[in-house]
mmCIF file with all atom_site columns, C-alpha atoms in Angstrom:
data_model
loop_
_atom_site.group_PDB
_atom_site.id
_atom_site.type_symbol
_atom_site.label_atom_id
_atom_site.label_alt_id
_atom_site.label_comp_id
_atom_site.label_asym_id
_atom_site.label_entity_id
_atom_site.label_seq_id
_atom_site.pdbx_PDB_ins_code
_atom_site.Cartn_x
_atom_site.Cartn_y
_atom_site.Cartn_z
_atom_site.occupancy
_atom_site.B_iso_or_equiv
_atom_site.pdbx_formal_charge
_atom_site.auth_seq_id
_atom_site.auth_comp_id
_atom_site.auth_asym_id
_atom_site.auth_atom_id
_atom_site.pdbx_PDB_model_num
ATOM 1   C CA . UNK P 1 1   ? -60.379 40.174 12.428  1.00 0.00 ? 1   UNK P CA 1
ATOM 2   C CA . UNK P 1 2   ? -59.526 42.725 10.182  1.00 0.00 ? 2   UNK P CA 1
ATOM 3   C CA . UNK P 1 3   ? -59.181 46.874 10.409  1.00 0.00 ? 3   UNK P CA 1
ATOM 4   C CA . UNK P 1 4   ? -60.488 48.948 7.706   1.00 0.00 ? 4   UNK P CA 1
ATOM 5   C CA . UNK P 1 5   ? -59.487 52.645 6.979   1.00 0.00 ? 5   UNK P CA 1
ATOM 6   C CA . UNK P 1 6   ? -61.455 54.361 4.147   1.00 0.00 ? 6   UNK P CA 1
ATOM 7   C CA . UNK P 1 7   ? -59.652 57.884 2.368   1.00 0.00 ? 7   UNK P CA 1
ATOM 8   C CA . UNK P 1 8   ? -60.650 59.746 -0.713  1.00 0.00 ? 8   UNK P CA 1
ATOM 9   C CA . UNK P 1 9   ? -63.788 61.467 -0.049  1.00 0.00 ? 9   UNK P CA 1
ATOM 10  C CA . UNK P 1 10  ? -64.249 64.898 -0.115  1.00 0.00 ? 10  UNK P CA 1
ATOM 11  C CA . UNK P 1 11  ? -66.195 68.039 -2.111  1.00 0.00 ? 11  UNK P CA 1
ATOM 12  C CA . UNK P 1 12  ? -67.167 67.545 -5.916  1.00 0.00 ? 12  UNK P CA 1
ATOM 13  C CA . UNK P 1 13  ? -69.673 69.349 -8.299  1.00 0.00 ? 13  UNK P CA 1
ATOM 14  C CA . UNK P 1 14  ? -72.006 67.631 -9.658  1.00 0.00 ? 14  UNK P CA 1
ATOM 15  C CA . UNK P 1 15  ? -71.063 65.372 -12.776 1.00 0.00 ? 15  UNK P CA 1
ATOM 16  C CA . UNK P 1 16  ? -67.694 65.154 -11.005 1.00 0.00 ? 16  UNK P CA 1
ATOM 17  C CA . UNK P 1 17  ? -65.528 62.203 -10.040 1.00 0.00 ? 17  UNK P CA 1
ATOM 18  C CA . UNK P 1 18  ? -63.920 60.567 -6.768  1.00 0.00 ? 18  UNK P CA 1
ATOM 19  C CA . UNK P 1 19  ? -62.018 57.219 -6.012  1.00 0.00 ? 19  UNK P CA 1
ATOM 20  C CA . UNK P 1 20  ? -62.577 55.772 -2.615  1.00 0.00 ? 20  UNK P CA 1
ATOM 21  C CA . UNK P 1 21  ? -59.819 53.458 -1.084  1.00 0.00 ? 21  UNK P CA 1
ATOM 22  C CA . UNK P 1 22  ? -59.878 51.282 1.691   1.00 0.00 ? 22  UNK P CA 1
ATOM 23  C CA . UNK P 1 23  ? -57.023 49.458 3.436   1.00 0.00 ? 23  UNK P CA 1
ATOM 24  C CA . UNK P 1 24  ? -57.135 46.697 5.453   1.00 0.00 ? 24  UNK P CA 1
ATOM 25  C CA . UNK P 1 25  ? -55.060 45.569 7.863   1.00 0.00 ? 25  UNK P CA 1
ATOM 26  C CA . UNK P 1 26  ? -53.943 41.765 8.063   1.00 0.00 ? 26  UNK P CA 1
ATOM 27  C CA . UNK P 1 27  ? -52.673 38.761 5.904   1.00 0.00 ? 27  UNK P CA 1
ATOM 28  C CA . UNK P 1 28  ? -55.768 37.213 4.765   1.00 0.00 ? 28  UNK P CA 1
ATOM 29  C CA . UNK P 1 29  ? -57.458 40.190 2.944   1.00 0.00 ? 29  UNK P CA 1
ATOM 30  C CA . UNK P 1 30  ? -57.928 37.945 0.101   1.00 0.00 ? 30  UNK P CA 1
ATOM 31  C CA . UNK P 1 31  ? -60.302 35.928 1.888   1.00 0.00 ? 31  UNK P CA 1
ATOM 32  C CA . UNK P 1 32  ? -62.544 38.897 2.995   1.00 0.00 ? 32  UNK P CA 1
ATOM 33  C CA . UNK P 1 33  ? -65.669 39.937 0.730   1.00 0.00 ? 33  UNK P CA 1
ATOM 34  C CA . UNK P 1 34  ? -65.885 43.740 0.695   1.00 0.00 ? 34  UNK P CA 1
ATOM 35  C CA . UNK P 1 35  ? -68.260 45.854 0.273   1.00 0.00 ? 35  UNK P CA 1
ATOM 36  C CA . UNK P 1 36  ? -69.141 49.419 0.310   1.00 0.00 ? 36  UNK P CA 1
ATOM 37  C CA . UNK P 1 37  ? -72.359 51.360 1.921   1.00 0.00 ? 37  UNK P CA 1
ATOM 38  C CA . UNK P 1 38  ? -73.469 54.891 2.334   1.00 0.00 ? 38  UNK P CA 1
ATOM 39  C CA . UNK P 1 39  ? -75.404 56.636 5.343   1.00 0.00 ? 39  UNK P CA 1
ATOM 40  C CA . UNK P 1 40  ? -77.160 59.920 4.114   1.00 0.00 ? 40  UNK P CA 1
ATOM 41  C CA . UNK P 1 41  ? -78.253 62.343 7.083   1.00 0.00 ? 41  UNK P CA 1
ATOM 42  C CA . UNK P 1 42  ? -81.432 61.274 8.381   1.00 0.00 ? 42  UNK P CA 1
ATOM 43  C CA . UNK P 1 43  ? -81.355 57.618 6.235   1.00 0.00 ? 43  UNK P CA 1
ATOM 44  C CA . UNK P 1 44  ? -80.192 54.384 6.768   1.00 0.00 ? 44  UNK P CA 1
ATOM 45  C CA . UNK P 1 45  ? -77.207 52.928 5.467   1.00 0.00 ? 45  UNK P CA 1
ATOM 46  C CA . UNK P 1 46  ? -77.787 51.632 2.134   1.00 0.00 ? 46  UNK P CA 1
ATOM 47  C CA . UNK P 1 47  ? -75.748 48.959 0.095   1.00 0.00 ? 47  UNK P CA 1
ATOM 48  C CA . UNK P 1 48  ? -73.611 50.547 -2.796  1.00 0.00 ? 48  UNK P CA 1
ATOM 49  C CA . UNK P 1 49  ? -71.235 48.005 -4.001  1.00 0.00 ? 49  UNK P CA 1
ATOM 50  C CA . UNK P 1 50  ? -70.068 44.612 -3.127  1.00 0.00 ? 50  UNK P CA 1
ATOM 51  C CA . UNK P 1 51  ? -66.924 42.357 -4.454  1.00 0.00 ? 51  UNK P CA 1
ATOM 52  C CA . UNK P 1 52  ? -66.212 38.663 -3.767  1.00 0.00 ? 52  UNK P CA 1
ATOM 53  C CA . UNK P 1 53  ? -63.245 37.797 -2.056  1.00 0.00 ? 53  UNK P CA 1
ATOM 54  C CA . UNK P 1 54  ? -61.100 36.713 -5.381  1.00 0.00 ? 54  UNK P CA 1
ATOM 55  C CA . UNK P 1 55  ? -62.648 39.955 -7.115  1.00 0.00 ? 55  UNK P CA 1
ATOM 56  C CA . UNK P 1 56  ? -63.879 37.923 -10.063 1.00 0.00 ? 56  UNK P CA 1
ATOM 57  C CA . UNK P 1 57  ? -67.646 38.808 -9.156  1.00 0.00 ? 57  UNK P CA 1
ATOM 58  C CA . UNK P 1 58  ? -69.178 42.429 -8.421  1.00 0.00 ? 58  UNK P CA 1
ATOM 59  C CA . UNK P 1 59  ? -72.518 43.503 -7.490  1.00 0.00 ? 59  UNK P CA 1
ATOM 60  C CA . UNK P 1 60  ? -74.258 46.912 -7.345  1.00 0.00 ? 60  UNK P CA 1
ATOM 61  C CA . UNK P 1 61  ? -76.917 48.936 -6.331  1.00 0.00 ? 61  UNK P CA 1
ATOM 62  C CA . UNK P 1 62  ? -79.409 50.339 -8.968  1.00 0.00 ? 62  UNK P CA 1
ATOM 63  C CA . UNK P 1 63  ? -78.767 53.316 -7.989  1.00 0.00 ? 63  UNK P CA 1
ATOM 64  C CA . UNK P 1 64  ? -75.138 53.843 -8.908  1.00 0.00 ? 64  UNK P CA 1
ATOM 65  C CA . UNK P 1 65  ? -75.024 50.861 -11.544 1.00 0.00 ? 65  UNK P CA 1
ATOM 66  C CA . UNK P 1 66  ? -73.047 52.447 -14.803 1.00 0.00 ? 66  UNK P CA 1
ATOM 67  C CA . UNK P 1 67  ? -71.919 54.837 -12.625 1.00 0.00 ? 67  UNK P CA 1
ATOM 68  C CA . UNK P 1 68  ? -69.531 53.290 -9.818  1.00 0.00 ? 68  UNK P CA 1
ATOM 69  C CA . UNK P 1 69  ? -67.212 50.621 -10.108 1.00 0.00 ? 69  UNK P CA 1
ATOM 70  C CA . UNK P 1 70  ? -65.903 48.497 -7.333  1.00 0.00 ? 70  UNK P CA 1
ATOM 71  C CA . UNK P 1 71  ? -62.451 46.605 -7.525  1.00 0.00 ? 71  UNK P CA 1
ATOM 72  C CA . UNK P 1 72  ? -59.723 45.461 -5.475  1.00 0.00 ? 72  UNK P CA 1
ATOM 73  C CA . UNK P 1 73  ? -55.965 44.531 -4.942  1.00 0.00 ? 73  UNK P CA 1
ATOM 74  C CA . UNK P 1 74  ? -55.330 41.470 -2.876  1.00 0.00 ? 74  UNK P CA 1
ATOM 75  C CA . UNK P 1 75  ? -51.371 42.323 -3.186  1.00 0.00 ? 75  UNK P CA 1
ATOM 76  C CA . UNK P 1 76  ? -51.951 46.020 -1.446  1.00 0.00 ? 76  UNK P CA 1
ATOM 77  C CA . UNK P 1 77  ? -54.894 44.685 0.878   1.00 0.00 ? 77  UNK P CA 1
ATOM 78  C CA . UNK P 1 78  ? -57.251 47.585 -0.375  1.00 0.00 ? 78  UNK P CA 1
ATOM 79  C CA . UNK P 1 79  ? -60.571 47.790 -2.100  1.00 0.00 ? 79  UNK P CA 1
ATOM 80  C CA . UNK P 1 80  ? -61.519 50.941 -4.238  1.00 0.00 ? 80  UNK P CA 1
ATOM 81  C CA . UNK P 1 81  ? -64.668 52.548 -5.384  1.00 0.00 ? 81  UNK P CA 1
ATOM 82  C CA . UNK P 1 82  ? -64.278 54.841 -8.210  1.00 0.00 ? 82  UNK P CA 1
ATOM 83  C CA . UNK P 1 83  ? -67.522 57.322 -8.447  1.00 0.00 ? 83  UNK P CA 1
ATOM 84  C CA . UNK P 1 84  ? -68.169 59.004 -11.810 1.00 0.00 ? 84  UNK P CA 1
ATOM 85  C CA . UNK P 1 85  ? -71.080 61.129 -12.706 1.00 0.00 ? 85  UNK P CA 1
ATOM 86  C CA . UNK P 1 86  ? -71.382 62.003 -9.083  1.00 0.00 ? 86  UNK P CA 1
ATOM 87  C CA . UNK P 1 87  ? -75.493 63.555 -8.216  1.00 0.00 ? 87  UNK P CA 1
ATOM 88  C CA . UNK P 1 88  ? -76.170 65.385 -5.023  1.00 0.00 ? 88  UNK P CA 1
ATOM 89  C CA . UNK P 1 89  ? -78.139 62.261 -4.182  1.00 0.00 ? 89  UNK P CA 1
ATOM 90  C CA . UNK P 1 90  ? -74.875 60.576 -3.864  1.00 0.00 ? 90  UNK P CA 1
ATOM 91  C CA . UNK P 1 91  ? -73.828 62.752 -0.792  1.00 0.00 ? 91  UNK P CA 1
ATOM 92  C CA . UNK P 1 92  ? -73.840 60.382 2.259   1.00 0.00 ? 92  UNK P CA 1
ATOM 93  C CA . UNK P 1 93  ? -70.847 58.985 4.525   1.00 0.00 ? 93  UNK P CA 1
ATOM 94  C CA . UNK P 1 94  ? -69.391 56.061 2.570   1.00 0.00 ? 94  UNK P CA 1
ATOM 95  C CA . UNK P 1 95  ? -68.494 53.194 4.613   1.00 0.00 ? 95  UNK P CA 1
ATOM 96  C CA . UNK P 1 96  ? -66.343 49.870 3.394   1.00 0.00 ? 96  UNK P CA 1
ATOM 97  C CA . UNK P 1 97  ? -67.142 46.860 5.210   1.00 0.00 ? 97  UNK P CA 1
ATOM 98  C CA . UNK P 1 98  ? -65.318 43.335 5.489   1.00 0.00 ? 98  UNK P CA 1
ATOM 99  C CA . UNK P 1 99  ? -66.623 39.591 5.691   1.00 0.00 ? 99  UNK P CA 1
ATOM 100 C CA . UNK P 1 100 ? -64.856 36.730 6.275   1.00 0.00 ? 100 UNK P CA 1
ATOM 101 C CA . UNK P 1 101 ? -65.682 33.637 3.396   1.00 0.00 ? 101 UNK P CA 1
ATOM 102 C CA . UNK P 1 102 ? -64.692 30.114 3.724   1.00 0.00 ? 102 UNK P CA 1
ATOM 103 C CA . UNK P 1 103 ? -66.330 28.927 0.592   1.00 0.00 ? 103 UNK P CA 1
ATOM 104 C CA . UNK P 1 104 ? -67.558 29.736 -2.850  1.00 0.00 ? 104 UNK P CA 1
ATOM 105 C CA . UNK P 1 105 ? -66.122 33.549 -3.220  1.00 0.00 ? 105 UNK P CA 1
ATOM 106 C CA . UNK P 1 106 ? -69.370 34.940 -2.375  1.00 0.00 ? 106 UNK P CA 1
ATOM 107 C CA . UNK P 1 107 ? -70.494 38.313 -2.192  1.00 0.00 ? 107 UNK P CA 1
ATOM 108 C CA . UNK P 1 108 ? -73.036 40.065 0.361   1.00 0.00 ? 108 UNK P CA 1
ATOM 109 C CA . UNK P 1 109 ? -75.064 43.131 0.318   1.00 0.00 ? 109 UNK P CA 1
ATOM 110 C CA . UNK P 1 110 ? -76.974 42.957 3.400   1.00 0.00 ? 110 UNK P CA 1
ATOM 111 C CA . UNK P 1 111 ? -74.986 45.564 6.521   1.00 0.00 ? 111 UNK P CA 1
ATOM 112 C CA . UNK P 1 112 ? -75.918 42.178 8.722   1.00 0.00 ? 112 UNK P CA 1
ATOM 113 C CA . UNK P 1 113 ? -73.481 40.169 6.667   1.00 0.00 ? 113 UNK P CA 1
ATOM 114 C CA . UNK P 1 114 ? -70.555 42.355 7.232   1.00 0.00 ? 114 UNK P CA 1
ATOM 115 C CA . UNK P 1 115 ? -68.832 42.169 10.926  1.00 0.00 ? 115 UNK P CA 1
ATOM 116 C CA . UNK P 1 116 ? -66.271 44.353 10.392  1.00 0.00 ? 116 UNK P CA 1
ATOM 117 C CA . UNK P 1 117 ? -66.908 48.375 9.356   1.00 0.00 ? 117 UNK P CA 1
ATOM 118 C CA . UNK P 1 118 ? -64.775 51.556 8.577   1.00 0.00 ? 118 UNK P CA 1
ATOM 119 C CA . UNK P 1 119 ? -65.164 54.878 10.298  1.00 0.00 ? 119 UNK P CA 1
ATOM 120 C CA . UNK P 1 120 ? -66.176 56.260 7.147   1.00 0.00 ? 120 UNK P CA 1
ATOM 121 C CA . UNK P 1 121 ? -65.637 59.078 4.647   1.00 0.00 ? 121 UNK P CA 1
ATOM 122 C CA . UNK P 1 122 ? -67.760 62.034 3.805   1.00 0.00 ? 122 UNK P CA 1
ATOM 123 C CA . UNK P 1 123 ? -68.779 62.465 0.001   1.00 0.00 ? 123 UNK P CA 1
ATOM 124 C CA . UNK P 1 124 ? -70.380 65.619 -0.676  1.00 0.00 ? 124 UNK P CA 1
ATOM 125 C CA . UNK P 1 125 ? -71.656 66.527 -4.408  1.00 0.00 ? 125 UNK P CA 1
ATOM 126 C CA . UNK P 1 126 ? -73.002 70.339 -4.956  1.00 0.00 ? 126 UNK P CA 1
ATOM 127 C CA . UNK P 1 127 ? -75.207 71.093 -7.094  1.00 0.00 ? 127 UNK P CA 1
#
């Protein structure tokens, strides 16, 4: 089992940048595929970015491609989401999620693929 704690959210102007961090507990972080999701008021939680357990593969939602970068440091048990060129539509609570992997270094993009979730961090982009 893994516990996740997000940080780094806040208020930023349109065009600004933020870096979110997600710290994981446990000694087997390198065996977890990780993902970032977000949920805006009145909307369903949606996929943002994913990274495989080794960090060799990343995948992004079309809405953030070219603006957001997911990365991980397995020595620090942390996954990051660097967000640039932020827009008001990026306003949401951002969640990191983890899924144990035992084969083939996969990544996942569905909420149902992730059994472990953090508590979320608010990102607000003002116009």
